[in-house]
Structures are given as structure tokens and as C-alpha cells.
Amino acid sequence: MSNSDRTPGLSVLDRPNSYIGKTVPRPNLERLTQGRGEYVTDLVLPRMAHVVYLRSPYAHAKILGIDATEAKAMPGVIAVVTGAELAKVISPWVGVLSHLKGLKSAPQHAIAIDRACWQGEAVAAIIATTRALAEDAAERVIVDYEELAPVTDMRTALDPETPVIHDGLGDNLAFERSLDAGAVDQAFADSDEVIETEFVFGRHTGVTLEPRAVLADWNPGNGRLTVYLGTQAPHMVQNLVAKHLELDEAQVRVLCKDVGGSFGIKVHIYADEMATCALSKLLRRPIKFVADRVESFNTDIHARDHVCKGRIGVSKDGTINAFEIDDLTGIGPYSMYPRTSAIEANQVVNLVGGQYTTPNYRARTRVVFQNKNVTCQYRAVGHPIACSVTEGLVDLAARRIGMDPIEIRRRNLIRDDAYPCGSPSGLKFEALSHHASLDKLISMMDYGALRAEQAELRKRGIYRGIGIASFIEVTNPSAAFYGVGGARISSQDGVAVRMDSTGRVICQTSLTEQGQGSESLTAQIVGSVLGVSMERVRVILGDTDNTPYGGGTWASRGAGIGGEAALQAAKVLRRNILDVAAAILQSKPEALDIVDNSVVDLEGGQQRIELNELARIVYFRPDTLPPGFQPEMMATRHYVPRDYGFAFTNGIQASWLEVDVQSGFVKLLKHWVVEDCGTVINPQLVDEQIRGGVVQGLGAALYEHCIYDERGQLTNANMADYLVPMAGEMPDIAVGHVISPTLESELGAKGAGEAGTAGAAAVVTNGVNDALSPFGVEITEIPLTPRVILTALGRI
């Protein structure tokens, strides 16, 4: 940003009547609670048709032929389109990034042409006047398959006898990265104890309330395609659709209205969404696709699915000397486009041990192809794996040397006065607060009293445990995440702010809203800077025709990047308003302020002119202004962080739980989180984001698991068999804060959207192991189902 945007004395944090740091109602609350939301499923356009995708029942199969004769003759059926026919309209893609050296993937088509590579991959599209008619016709399409041997086990995917999914790639290895920092071998040799174990993380998925949905409308009259899509990144989608349909970006408009949850699964572009856009262009009419719940389980990206061997070396005094990991993850048959499916594994390498002082760290990750649904970025990408491995090893080390888990962390966490500093993997930390967060957590949970209660309950055969896990979280990513690798995913966000003729403010932002509060935080920031009440600020988002170009909402970047753009744009507009007011009032701009929708004297606060009257003069009586004076009631600013690749946040979590050693069930009693996300804009929204993240992390720890059999069949693709956390199972979640604002922006905000998920699985696992420590049990597999626990106890 320019120096002129950093005007002294105008800090939004210090202004009177600022909304920053206050809990205020969401601007969209009344509309949504009245059922007035606008979701893709609600939209109906003239001549709109519905598409149903016929999906492969096999994990791996050749497509020998498709007979759609009977289906095409059915009433209401408009067309049946195969992959080969659609390929004439839309080009395939390859999900790689140049900075992930060696990452490879095969070309992926919108609809499979010769082979289906996972159960659920689309092999044909049936378009009809209603969804029901399309579904009926899909049952009449006959596909001749030749089933092929599937690759399902990531552990054997690289074995010489395992079939290669894509012959042109040579093997099933998609990506490999190794890191060796410090003197790892010497550090292990010098350690009094070396602990080694294997961590297993089950696949799970997002399970959003609103399934994925898209409505594409190609208008041949103006040569434009309008895409209504629940997405986190409208401008990214605009670029990809234009590129693969051979259109200019200006020919594609992406509209994102209300979205019923995303959690990262809606930040990607899916083959069926691209196919729907291509079908609209092919058939020259609006085409709508809405996934049903079975399709969601089979085609929404999955996440995690790691096996990670970990090793830690520790001295008797608790000093951590070294970490080492060997991570293996399966990603399905393709690397997801355009963000790629190697990012999570790369994040695991980057993050393990990052909160601790040891300089000795060795890591390897291998990413392999499988005949299962594609995995990719989901809430807290890589963080739960890295945190579970790191904090699991730290707890095992503490138990081995007989040290309290709090104390070993206190001795090894990076000191709060040691910043700026870096990690062995090359991460740069500006300012974190591990020790302040740890102290706050101990106070919140009354750690000593819980230990005493635990000891007393064990005498009565009640086994309760305390889990602790510290974490770091990547937020505010710069171009170092995607742009450097060639993906056209913007690392900046833009905001345009203007005052209308009634003195109200319209704000257009490149952020999107999926429930996390983008609309609210933008209105709070703009209202605070301008001295305008929030109800007089209208926020427009999710429209590539009417919002500045930007990255959208992902990776906990909304407040830190989009919020700073809003602040800087509002500051410019504020100066412009005061320039006009000074001309009208024959005063000086520096002698004036804006408070409660009026221009006032800076000294004394006397009201001079209301903003609605000022706007009337600007728009309807500019002849009364001084000659040559041109008022500008609009300002646009973009912001991107530059000094640091990421604005890391940190925190620590704790869990108090009980394990029934007869049934294997885990009862969650209380959960605590302390998070340092920099400046807090809306405390309630931040805390609820953290709680929501914790719940998703607890789901991964105890319930959620995409279970495949040896033939690559997803066996629990329904809400009866795929378990999600319910309100009755969730504990009270107490949230506290330490505040270390980033100095790279004036707002100082980092991110909080993924912090809860980052550490939740780790604390539950550590808590279960703590509860079962009298039995000598150490479990390093999630989800922690009764089967897993009873097996570890030797009861089954």
C-alpha cells in the first residue's frame, strides 16, 4: 500500500464509536432467519433444463460402449451426452503447480471418455426438462464396462506388482518431497530417549448442509456465460471456465449468492461443474446440476487419508532434540485442479514441529494415486495431521521420561520474545504467543484441580484424561501459496467503497460469504473508518461483474486480507468526504471528523453537516462547490501481504474426556481453546468460527470416516452410516484469546477460521491416551472408534 494510505491518527482501532472488537449482529441475519436466502437450488431460469450424471459403479473400469437409444426416446429427455462428445466443447486439465517440484497428474476430462478411475466418476450426462425425468432416463442408459484391477491401498500403491493407474505417468507416485535440516542423526544419537510410532488418519469429507450445485446459462445473443455457483473463489472459477471453454474471461460471469457451508470443499472446481458449463454452451440453454447426498459423498473432495511414521528424540530434562517423519498419503486418481492434491502433504512437511525450538528436523512425504475419490484441501489443510503427529510425539516423550505434558511444552515452545524467527522447514514467524497462550489455558481449565480429580476418579474405576496440543496455523497466504506455481488464484483482495446520494455506503468486496461473517466484518470495518452506522453500509459480494478482482475466501484470509483492503478503501473515501465537507463549511479537512453519520468538529465534536446533506450537494448541487473542485465519492483499494509468506497464528487446546473401558466409547466433557488471531473484529463471530472448527476436528477424531473396501467401493456413502458429530455429543467449548496483531497491516488481523480444526483431533487422541495410561495403551489412529479402543485394550 502507498504511504498516503497510512495517514497518522486515523487508526480504525482508536476511532470513537468503532465497531472493531465488538459483537454486533450480522447484516444478513434477518434475511436468512426469515428463509429469504438465495441458494443455487432456488434459482429457476427460462428454458432451464436439468442434468443428471450417470456415474461409474466401478472404481476402475474401461468404458467399452454406451447405448443411450432408449433413454433419448423418453419424454422430456433433451440429450444424452458422452465424454467424447463433450470433449469437443471443453478441454481437459492437469492439476499441477510448478513450485511443487515433480508433481504430476494425468489429464482429466469433464466426463470420462475411455476409463472410469473411481466409483462415482461421471461417464455420461442425461439432460431433461426435470430432474426426475433425467434420473428415470439415466436408468435406461446401458454402459458396457470392463472392470480393471483397482489400486486401493496406499501402502502398496508403489509396489512393482501393483497396477499403474495411468500408464503414461510410469508409476503411481504423484509427488515426493524430502527435507533435512540441522544435525538430525547426531541429535537422535545424543537423546536419552527416542520414541517412534505410526499415526493413521482416516479419510473424511465436508458434509455441508447445502450440497454442491451449479446453474450455467450460455446466452448466444451476447456471447456470455453466467455461472451461478456456491463457491469460495468466484474469480478463480471465472478464469478456469473461460480457459477450458475457450472463452475470454470477460465472457464469463460467476455469481455466488448464499452458500450453505463450504469448509474448503467448495474452493475447488469439479468435473461435473465444468461439464455443466460445457453442456450449457453445447445445448445453448440454462443447465442446472444439484448433487444429491450420495453424489456428495462420492464426488465432494475427501481429505486427510495419511499414514505417517514419526520419531522424536528427547533428553531426560525434557529438551526436544529432533523430529523425523515419513508421511504417505493417497489422493485418488488425479491431482485436483487447480490447487492440486499435494498441498496437504506439503503442509504437513512444513508444519511438523514448527512451534518448538529444535533446529533438527527430517521429513519425507509421498503422495500416491489410488482408485478412490480425489482428496484435496479441506478445512485446516494439513494442520490436523501435523499437529497430531507433533503433539502425539511430544506426549509420548513426556510419558517416557516421566514429565508432565504441560512442563515439556513449556520447556520447548518458542519463547514469546524470540520473534521474528523461523522454523527448520523454512517458515518465517513474525510474532506468536505460545507461552502466553499456554498460561492462559492453564488458568482457564484449572489444570491442577483436574489432575487431582482424575486421580481420585481412577480409584473408583473411572478413567478420565486430559489432552493438550499446541499448534500453529497458516493464515493470510501471499502469492507464495499458488501464484508462484502458475495457478491464477489471486493472493490479493479488493474492495470498492462509495457513498450514494442519500449518504449511505455501498461496499463491493472480492470476499465471499459461506456463513463465516465476511459481510459483517466488512461492514464493521467500513462503518468504523467512515463513522457510519452499520445499518447504513450495504455489502455486495460474490459477483465477478460487480466486485473488484480478488482471491475470495479460503485459508483463513478473509479478515486479514479482505479486511485490510476494506480499511484502506474506506480511509481514502473518508478523506474525500472530509475534503468536500471542508469546501462546503469553509474549514480545513484536518479540523473535521465523521461521527454517527455526520461531519463534526474534531475539537469538541459539534455537528456541522449530516452525510445525507453532504451527498445531496455533491450529486445534485456541485455548482455550489469551489471552481475546479471535483468530489470523488468512491475509492477502491487492493491489499496483499508481502513481507511474510503467511501471517501465522498460534494457539493451544485442551480436552477433558472420559473413556468407558468396557464399551470403548469416549465421552467429551469439556474443551478449551486459546487462540491468537491478531486483532479480533467481531468476538462472537471469531469464537463461533473456532467452535465450529473444533466440532469438525472432533468429528474427525471420533466419528467421520469414508470407508472403502478392497474393490474401491465407498461403503458408507449416506448419513446413516457416515457419522457426523451431533449437538448431544459435543462438550462445552470455552474460547480465550491472546492478541498479537500482525504489523504487516494496519488492521492487524490474522485468521481464525481453521484454528479450531487444527488442534482438536490431537487433543482428543492425547486425552484418550492419558485416560488409558494405567493400561499401558498408546493409540495413534483416528477416528477413535470403540473398535479401535477395545482392540488396543485387548478386549476384541
Coordinates of N, CA, C and O in Angstrom, one line a residue, residues 227-282:
V227 N -22.6 -18.1 -14.7 CA -22.5 -19.3 -13.8 C -22.9 -19.0 -12.4 O -22.2 -18.2 -11.7
Y228 N -24.0 -19.6 -12.0 CA -24.4 -19.4 -10.6 C -23.9 -20.6 -9.8 O -24.2 -21.8 -10.1
L229 N -23.0 -20.4 -8.8 CA -22.3 -21.4 -8.2 C -22.0 -21.1 -6.7 O -21.6 -20.0 -6.4
G230 N -22.2 -22.0 -5.9 CA -21.8 -21.9 -4.5 C -20.3 -22.2 -4.4 O -19.9 -23.3 -4.3
T231 N -19.5 -21.1 -4.4 CA -18.0 -21.2 -4.5 C -17.4 -20.3 -3.5 O -18.0 -19.2 -3.2
Q232 N -16.2 -20.6 -3.1 CA -15.4 -19.7 -2.3 C -14.5 -18.7 -3.1 O -14.0 -17.8 -2.5
A233 N -14.4 -19.0 -4.4 CA -13.4 -18.2 -5.2 C -14.0 -17.9 -6.6 O -13.6 -18.6 -7.5
P234 N -14.9 -16.9 -6.7 CA -15.6 -16.7 -8.0 C -14.6 -16.3 -9.1 O -14.8 -16.8 -10.2
H235 N -13.6 -15.5 -8.9 CA -12.7 -15.1 -9.9 C -11.9 -16.3 -10.4 O -11.5 -16.4 -11.6
M236 N -11.5 -17.2 -9.5 CA -10.8 -18.4 -9.9 C -11.7 -19.2 -10.9 O -11.2 -19.7 -11.9
V237 N -12.9 -19.4 -10.5 CA -13.8 -20.2 -11.4 C -14.0 -19.5 -12.7 O -14.0 -20.1 -13.8
Q238 N -14.1 -18.2 -12.7 CA -14.3 -17.4 -14.0 C -13.1 -17.7 -14.9 O -13.3 -18.0 -16.1
N239 N -11.9 -17.7 -14.4 CA -10.7 -18.0 -15.2 C -10.7 -19.4 -15.7 O -10.4 -19.6 -16.9
L240 N -11.0 -20.4 -14.9 CA -11.0 -21.8 -15.3 C -12.0 -22.1 -16.4 O -11.8 -22.8 -17.4
V241 N -13.2 -21.6 -16.1 CA -14.3 -21.9 -17.1 C -14.0 -21.3 -18.4 O -14.1 -21.9 -19.5
A242 N -13.5 -20.0 -18.4 CA -13.2 -19.3 -19.7 C -12.0 -20.1 -20.4 O -12.1 -20.3 -21.6
K243 N -11.0 -20.5 -19.6 CA -9.9 -21.2 -20.2 C -10.3 -22.4 -20.9 O -9.9 -22.7 -22.1
H244 N -11.1 -23.3 -20.3 CA -11.3 -24.6 -20.9 C -12.5 -24.6 -21.8 O -12.7 -25.6 -22.5
L245 N -13.3 -23.6 -21.8 CA -14.4 -23.4 -22.9 C -13.9 -22.5 -24.0 O -14.8 -22.2 -24.8
E246 N -12.7 -22.1 -24.0 CA -12.1 -21.2 -25.0 C -12.9 -20.0 -25.1 O -13.3 -19.5 -26.2
L247 N -13.1 -19.3 -24.0 CA -13.8 -18.0 -23.9 C -12.8 -17.0 -23.3 O -11.9 -17.3 -22.6
D248 N -13.1 -15.7 -23.6 CA -12.4 -14.7 -22.8 C -13.0 -14.6 -21.4 O -14.2 -14.9 -21.2
E249 N -12.2 -14.2 -20.5 CA -12.7 -14.1 -19.1 C -13.9 -13.1 -19.1 O -14.8 -13.3 -18.3
A250 N -13.9 -12.1 -19.9 CA -15.0 -11.1 -19.9 C -16.3 -11.7 -20.4 O -17.4 -11.2 -20.2
Q251 N -16.2 -12.9 -21.0 CA -17.4 -13.6 -21.5 C -18.0 -14.5 -20.4 O -19.1 -15.0 -20.6
V252 N -17.4 -14.6 -19.2 CA -17.9 -15.4 -18.2 C -18.2 -14.6 -16.9 O -17.3 -13.8 -16.5
R253 N -19.3 -14.7 -16.4 CA -19.7 -14.1 -15.2 C -20.0 -15.1 -14.1 O -20.8 -16.0 -14.4
V254 N -19.4 -15.1 -13.0 CA -19.7 -16.0 -11.9 C -20.4 -15.3 -10.8 O -20.0 -14.2 -10.3
L255 N -21.6 -15.8 -10.4 CA -22.4 -15.2 -9.4 C -22.5 -16.2 -8.2 O -23.0 -17.4 -8.4
C256 N -22.0 -15.8 -7.0 CA -22.1 -16.6 -5.8 C -23.0 -15.9 -4.9 O -22.7 -14.9 -4.3
K257 N -24.2 -16.5 -4.7 CA -25.1 -15.8 -3.7 C -25.0 -16.5 -2.4 O -23.8 -16.6 -1.9
D258 N -26.0 -17.0 -1.7 CA -25.8 -17.6 -0.4 C -25.3 -19.0 -0.6 O -25.6 -19.7 -1.6
V259 N -24.5 -19.4 0.4 CA -23.8 -20.7 0.3 C -24.0 -21.4 1.7 O -23.7 -20.8 2.7
G260 N -24.5 -22.6 1.6 CA -24.8 -23.4 2.8 C -23.6 -24.2 3.3 O -23.7 -25.4 3.4
G261 N -22.6 -23.5 3.6 CA -21.4 -24.2 4.2 C -20.4 -24.6 3.1 O -20.8 -25.0 2.0
S262 N -19.1 -24.4 3.4 CA -18.1 -24.8 2.4 C -17.0 -25.6 3.0 O -16.7 -26.7 2.6
F263 N -16.3 -25.1 4.0 CA -15.2 -25.8 4.7 C -14.1 -26.2 3.8 O -13.3 -27.1 4.1
G264 N -13.9 -25.5 2.7 CA -12.9 -25.8 1.8 C -13.3 -26.7 0.6 O -12.7 -26.7 -0.4
I265 N -14.4 -27.5 0.8 CA -14.7 -28.4 -0.4 C -15.3 -27.6 -1.5 O -15.3 -28.1 -2.7
K266 N -15.7 -26.3 -1.3 CA -16.2 -25.5 -2.4 C -15.3 -24.5 -2.9 O -15.7 -23.5 -3.6
V267 N -14.0 -24.7 -2.6 CA -13.0 -23.8 -3.2 C -12.3 -24.4 -4.4 O -11.5 -23.8 -5.1
H268 N -12.7 -25.6 -4.8 CA -12.2 -26.3 -6.0 C -13.2 -26.2 -7.1 O -14.3 -25.7 -7.0
I269 N -12.7 -26.6 -8.3 CA -13.6 -26.7 -9.5 C -13.7 -28.2 -9.7 O -12.7 -28.9 -9.9
Y270 N -15.0 -28.7 -9.8 CA -15.2 -30.1 -10.0 C -15.5 -30.4 -11.5 O -16.1 -29.6 -12.2
A271 N -15.3 -31.6 -11.8 CA -15.5 -32.1 -13.2 C -17.0 -31.9 -13.6 O -17.3 -31.5 -14.7
D272 N -17.9 -32.2 -12.7 CA -19.3 -32.1 -13.0 C -19.8 -30.7 -13.1 O -20.7 -30.4 -13.9
E273 N -19.1 -29.8 -12.4 CA -19.4 -28.4 -12.6 C -18.9 -27.8 -13.9 O -19.6 -27.1 -14.6
M274 N -17.7 -28.2 -14.3 CA -17.2 -27.8 -15.6 C -18.1 -28.4 -16.7 O -18.4 -27.8 -17.7
A275 N -18.5 -29.7 -16.5 CA -19.3 -30.3 -17.5 C -20.7 -29.6 -17.7 O -21.2 -29.5 -18.8
T276 N -21.2 -29.1 -16.6 CA -22.5 -28.4 -16.6 C -22.3 -27.1 -17.4 O -23.2 -26.8 -18.2
C277 N -21.2 -26.4 -17.2 CA -21.0 -25.2 -18.0 C -20.8 -25.5 -19.5 O -21.4 -24.8 -20.4
A278 N -20.1 -26.6 -19.8 CA -19.9 -27.0 -21.2 C -21.2 -27.4 -21.8 O -21.5 -27.2 -23.0
L279 N -22.1 -28.1 -21.1 CA -23.4 -28.5 -21.6 C -24.3 -27.3 -21.9 O -25.0 -27.4 -22.9
S280 N -24.2 -26.3 -21.1 CA -25.0 -25.1 -21.4 C -24.5 -24.5 -22.7 O -25.4 -24.1 -23.5
K281 N -23.2 -24.5 -22.9 CA -22.8 -23.9 -24.2 C -23.1 -24.8 -25.4 O -23.5 -24.4 -26.5
L282 N -23.0 -26.1 -25.2 CA -23.3 -27.1 -26.2 C -24.8 -27.0 -26.6 O -25.1 -27.0 -27.8

